[in-house]
């Protein structure tokens, strides 16, 4: 494992922990898109079904279990424990416009037409756009709490580091996965505008406000 993949994994884990701590400490899920979190739970569930069929390493298995467990814990906090604080009126993105096309694409473009491979491909495509309901919610409300922007920053950083990881693996290992790279590029592009606002406003102590 190279340093870019490791730091990418740690950035991903940091994003998840930041979100969970934000909800738990504030006893509120205000500003958090439950729909994005459901999509991420779908991503981890469909991607890590190989937990039942293959063992790579303790690190690999542990991270997969943590990702799955934390994603469902987040969904539980939003839709059950702190449901009264969930802002469903602004979390209105039509997720079927993401899930249905992604599902169709995963059947058409994959490495191997087998159930596990199609589900893995589905998870890669879905992860690329799963953050859209959250970004749409922020755009609709016009602003985001600082802790939420930190979550989004580390999530975007994870994906950017993974892109560098793919480049590293291509040059030093001869490994190339077009599906993962294209999906990663799409996901990183979605974060570009947010990254600019994060650096110019949040890191300078200003409140992040987006045009509605």
Tab-separated table of C-alpha atoms in Angstrom:
chain	number	residue	atom	x	y	z
A	1	UNK	CA	0.000	0.000	0.000
A	2	UNK	CA	1.402	3.401	-0.988
A	3	UNK	CA	1.257	6.565	1.114
A	4	UNK	CA	-1.425	8.178	-1.061
A	5	UNK	CA	-3.859	5.321	-0.574
A	6	UNK	CA	-3.156	5.203	3.167
A	7	UNK	CA	-3.647	8.946	3.655
A	8	UNK	CA	-6.721	8.753	1.423
A	9	UNK	CA	-8.196	6.049	3.663
A	10	UNK	CA	-7.390	8.111	6.762
A	11	UNK	CA	-8.980	11.217	5.230
A	12	UNK	CA	-12.081	9.180	4.429
A	13	UNK	CA	-12.206	7.842	7.969
A	14	UNK	CA	-11.678	11.358	9.379
A	15	UNK	CA	-14.639	12.640	7.351
A	16	UNK	CA	-16.907	9.902	8.675
A	17	UNK	CA	-15.806	10.423	12.288
A	18	UNK	CA	-16.198	14.209	12.009
A	19	UNK	CA	-19.774	13.773	10.816
A	20	UNK	CA	-20.689	11.267	13.511
A	21	UNK	CA	-19.167	13.392	16.275
A	22	UNK	CA	-20.929	16.486	14.934
A	23	UNK	CA	-24.314	14.783	15.097
A	24	UNK	CA	-23.697	13.099	18.448
A	25	UNK	CA	-22.215	16.091	20.287
A	26	UNK	CA	-24.749	18.612	19.002
A	27	UNK	CA	-27.607	16.107	19.322
A	28	UNK	CA	-28.684	17.402	15.951
A	29	UNK	CA	-28.392	16.450	12.294
A	30	UNK	CA	-29.319	19.910	11.022
A	31	UNK	CA	-27.623	20.673	7.727
A	32	UNK	CA	-26.875	17.002	7.009
A	33	UNK	CA	-28.423	15.321	3.994
A	34	UNK	CA	-29.916	12.017	5.054
A	35	UNK	CA	-30.267	11.092	1.402
A	36	UNK	CA	-26.526	11.385	0.805
A	37	UNK	CA	-25.881	9.214	3.847
A	38	UNK	CA	-28.286	6.548	2.589
A	39	UNK	CA	-26.457	6.554	-0.736
A	40	UNK	CA	-23.106	6.149	1.014
A	41	UNK	CA	-24.536	3.242	3.026
A	42	UNK	CA	-25.571	1.666	-0.286
A	43	UNK	CA	-22.066	2.297	-1.651
A	44	UNK	CA	-20.310	0.504	1.205
A	45	UNK	CA	-22.816	-2.342	1.339
A	46	UNK	CA	-22.556	-3.189	-2.354
A	47	UNK	CA	-18.785	-2.650	-2.527
A	48	UNK	CA	-17.775	-4.743	0.439
A	49	UNK	CA	-19.836	-7.866	-0.139
A	50	UNK	CA	-16.485	-9.578	-0.711
A	51	UNK	CA	-16.128	-9.607	3.086
A	52	UNK	CA	-18.095	-12.823	2.822
A	53	UNK	CA	-15.917	-14.383	0.129
A	54	UNK	CA	-12.338	-13.093	0.376
A	55	UNK	CA	-9.763	-12.085	2.984
A	56	UNK	CA	-6.979	-9.656	2.044
A	57	UNK	CA	-5.622	-8.353	5.333
A	58	UNK	CA	-6.674	-7.344	8.837
A	59	UNK	CA	-6.392	-3.678	7.857
A	60	UNK	CA	-8.564	-4.157	4.767
A	61	UNK	CA	-11.235	-6.107	6.629
A	62	UNK	CA	-11.272	-3.699	9.576
A	63	UNK	CA	-11.680	-0.618	7.381
A	64	UNK	CA	-14.513	-2.217	5.433
A	65	UNK	CA	-16.393	-3.110	8.629
A	66	UNK	CA	-15.812	0.387	10.037
A	67	UNK	CA	-17.093	2.072	6.874
A	68	UNK	CA	-20.222	-0.080	6.747
A	69	UNK	CA	-20.926	0.229	10.467
A	70	UNK	CA	-20.401	4.004	10.572
A	71	UNK	CA	-22.541	4.603	7.502
A	72	UNK	CA	-25.510	2.791	9.013
A	73	UNK	CA	-24.906	4.442	12.380
A	74	UNK	CA	-25.110	7.827	10.664
A	75	UNK	CA	-28.350	6.900	8.911
A	76	UNK	CA	-29.778	5.698	12.247
A	77	UNK	CA	-28.877	8.952	13.983
A	78	UNK	CA	-30.480	11.020	11.230
A	79	UNK	CA	-33.684	9.069	10.690
A	80	UNK	CA	-34.274	7.650	14.180
A	81	UNK	CA	-32.472	9.029	17.213
A	82	UNK	CA	-32.342	12.696	16.135
A	83	UNK	CA	-35.135	12.576	13.580
A	84	UNK	CA	-36.766	15.704	15.028
A	85	UNK	CA	-33.739	17.791	14.001
A	86	UNK	CA	-33.561	16.459	10.436
A	87	UNK	CA	-34.354	19.144	7.853
A	88	UNK	CA	-36.276	17.093	5.338
A	89	UNK	CA	-37.806	20.213	3.791
A	90	UNK	CA	-34.428	21.128	2.285
A	91	UNK	CA	-33.176	17.587	1.641
A	92	UNK	CA	-35.256	17.216	-1.512
A	93	UNK	CA	-32.828	15.918	-4.132
A	94	UNK	CA	-34.456	13.163	-6.259
A	95	UNK	CA	-32.037	10.296	-5.574
A	96	UNK	CA	-33.790	8.036	-8.072
A	97	UNK	CA	-32.250	10.254	-10.756
A	98	UNK	CA	-28.882	8.983	-9.520
A	99	UNK	CA	-29.582	5.381	-8.515
A	100	UNK	CA	-31.460	4.304	-11.659
A	101	UNK	CA	-28.933	5.602	-14.251
A	102	UNK	CA	-26.014	4.344	-12.134
A	103	UNK	CA	-27.661	0.923	-11.875
A	104	UNK	CA	-28.147	0.763	-15.628
A	105	UNK	CA	-24.585	1.887	-16.335
A	106	UNK	CA	-23.136	-0.717	-13.981
A	107	UNK	CA	-24.810	-3.440	-16.061
A	108	UNK	CA	-23.532	-1.974	-19.316
A	109	UNK	CA	-19.962	-1.010	-18.355
A	110	UNK	CA	-18.135	-3.346	-15.972
A	111	UNK	CA	-15.068	-5.556	-15.819
A	112	UNK	CA	-16.943	-8.829	-15.533
A	113	UNK	CA	-20.641	-9.585	-15.893
A	114	UNK	CA	-21.055	-11.320	-12.539
A	115	UNK	CA	-23.233	-10.336	-9.547
A	116	UNK	CA	-20.385	-9.238	-7.244
A	117	UNK	CA	-18.570	-7.372	-10.006
A	118	UNK	CA	-21.723	-5.544	-11.113
A	119	UNK	CA	-22.463	-4.538	-7.523
A	120	UNK	CA	-18.859	-3.371	-7.060
A	121	UNK	CA	-19.123	-1.307	-10.249
A	122	UNK	CA	-22.462	0.091	-9.056
A	123	UNK	CA	-20.795	1.211	-5.826
A	124	UNK	CA	-17.986	2.968	-7.714
A	125	UNK	CA	-20.389	4.868	-9.953
A	126	UNK	CA	-22.760	5.700	-7.098
A	127	UNK	CA	-19.981	7.004	-4.842
A	128	UNK	CA	-19.023	9.495	-7.552
A	129	UNK	CA	-22.413	11.231	-7.252
A	130	UNK	CA	-23.570	10.313	-3.731
A	131	UNK	CA	-22.553	13.714	-2.357
A	132	UNK	CA	-24.879	15.591	-4.734
A	133	UNK	CA	-27.875	15.622	-2.328
A	134	UNK	CA	-25.619	17.170	0.347
A	135	UNK	CA	-24.247	19.811	-2.023
A	136	UNK	CA	-27.772	20.491	-3.295
A	137	UNK	CA	-28.992	20.942	0.273
A	138	UNK	CA	-26.204	23.406	1.065
A	139	UNK	CA	-26.957	25.313	-2.128
A	140	UNK	CA	-30.652	25.412	-1.250
A	141	UNK	CA	-30.145	26.697	2.297
A	142	UNK	CA	-27.359	29.052	1.200
A	143	UNK	CA	-24.909	28.188	3.979
A	144	UNK	CA	-23.245	25.359	5.890
A	145	UNK	CA	-21.918	24.910	9.410
A	146	UNK	CA	-18.133	24.867	9.729
A	147	UNK	CA	-18.098	21.274	10.975
A	148	UNK	CA	-20.114	20.168	7.934
A	149	UNK	CA	-17.656	21.858	5.601
A	150	UNK	CA	-14.761	20.079	7.346
A	151	UNK	CA	-16.566	16.794	6.694
A	152	UNK	CA	-16.959	17.630	3.013
A	153	UNK	CA	-13.345	18.783	2.728
A	154	UNK	CA	-11.906	15.537	4.089
A	155	UNK	CA	-14.298	13.541	1.908
A	156	UNK	CA	-13.094	15.395	-1.169
A	157	UNK	CA	-9.467	15.115	-0.066
A	158	UNK	CA	-9.877	11.347	0.213
A	159	UNK	CA	-11.007	11.142	-3.390
A	160	UNK	CA	-8.267	13.462	-4.657
A	161	UNK	CA	-5.619	11.370	-2.872
A	162	UNK	CA	-7.063	8.225	-4.404
A	163	UNK	CA	-6.637	9.727	-7.860
A	164	UNK	CA	-2.950	10.237	-7.101
A	165	UNK	CA	-2.903	6.651	-5.827
A	166	UNK	CA	-4.163	5.422	-9.212
A	167	UNK	CA	-1.429	7.379	-11.001
A	168	UNK	CA	1.180	5.932	-8.618
A	169	UNK	CA	-0.056	2.395	-9.170
A	170	UNK	CA	-0.025	2.835	-12.940
A	171	UNK	CA	3.602	4.013	-13.020
A	172	UNK	CA	5.023	1.740	-10.327
A	173	UNK	CA	2.778	-1.340	-10.457
A	174	UNK	CA	1.416	-1.275	-13.988
A	175	UNK	CA	-2.123	-1.360	-12.581
A	176	UNK	CA	-4.861	0.627	-14.320
A	177	UNK	CA	-8.621	0.648	-13.602
A	178	UNK	CA	-10.482	2.947	-15.991
A	179	UNK	CA	-13.826	2.607	-14.178
A	180	UNK	CA	-12.409	3.685	-10.815
A	181	UNK	CA	-10.350	6.503	-12.334
A	182	UNK	CA	-13.176	8.036	-14.375
A	183	UNK	CA	-15.574	7.841	-11.426
A	184	UNK	CA	-12.928	9.376	-9.174
A	185	UNK	CA	-12.361	12.255	-11.584
A	186	UNK	CA	-16.097	12.962	-11.751
A	187	UNK	CA	-16.359	12.933	-7.969
A	188	UNK	CA	-13.365	15.245	-7.534
A	189	UNK	CA	-14.776	17.710	-10.080
A	190	UNK	CA	-17.981	17.919	-8.042
A	191	UNK	CA	-15.915	19.120	-5.081
A	192	UNK	CA	-13.830	21.714	-6.937
A	193	UNK	CA	-16.084	24.725	-6.295
A	194	UNK	CA	-16.493	23.688	-2.681
A	195	UNK	CA	-12.707	23.378	-2.224
A	196	UNK	CA	-12.250	26.941	-3.445
A	197	UNK	CA	-14.842	28.274	-0.999
A	198	UNK	CA	-13.365	26.180	1.808
A	199	UNK	CA	-9.868	27.579	1.345
A	200	UNK	CA	-10.934	31.202	0.795
A	201	UNK	CA	-13.577	31.390	3.525
A	202	UNK	CA	-13.656	28.605	6.103
A	203	UNK	CA	-9.900	28.456	6.703
A	204	UNK	CA	-9.941	32.226	7.191
A	205	UNK	CA	-12.651	31.975	9.855
A	206	UNK	CA	-15.507	33.126	7.638
A	207	UNK	CA	-18.883	31.408	7.430
A	208	UNK	CA	-19.394	29.422	4.266
A	209	UNK	CA	-22.313	30.774	2.249
A	210	UNK	CA	-23.344	29.456	-1.131
A	211	UNK	CA	-25.745	30.973	-3.649
A	212	UNK	CA	-29.207	29.437	-3.335
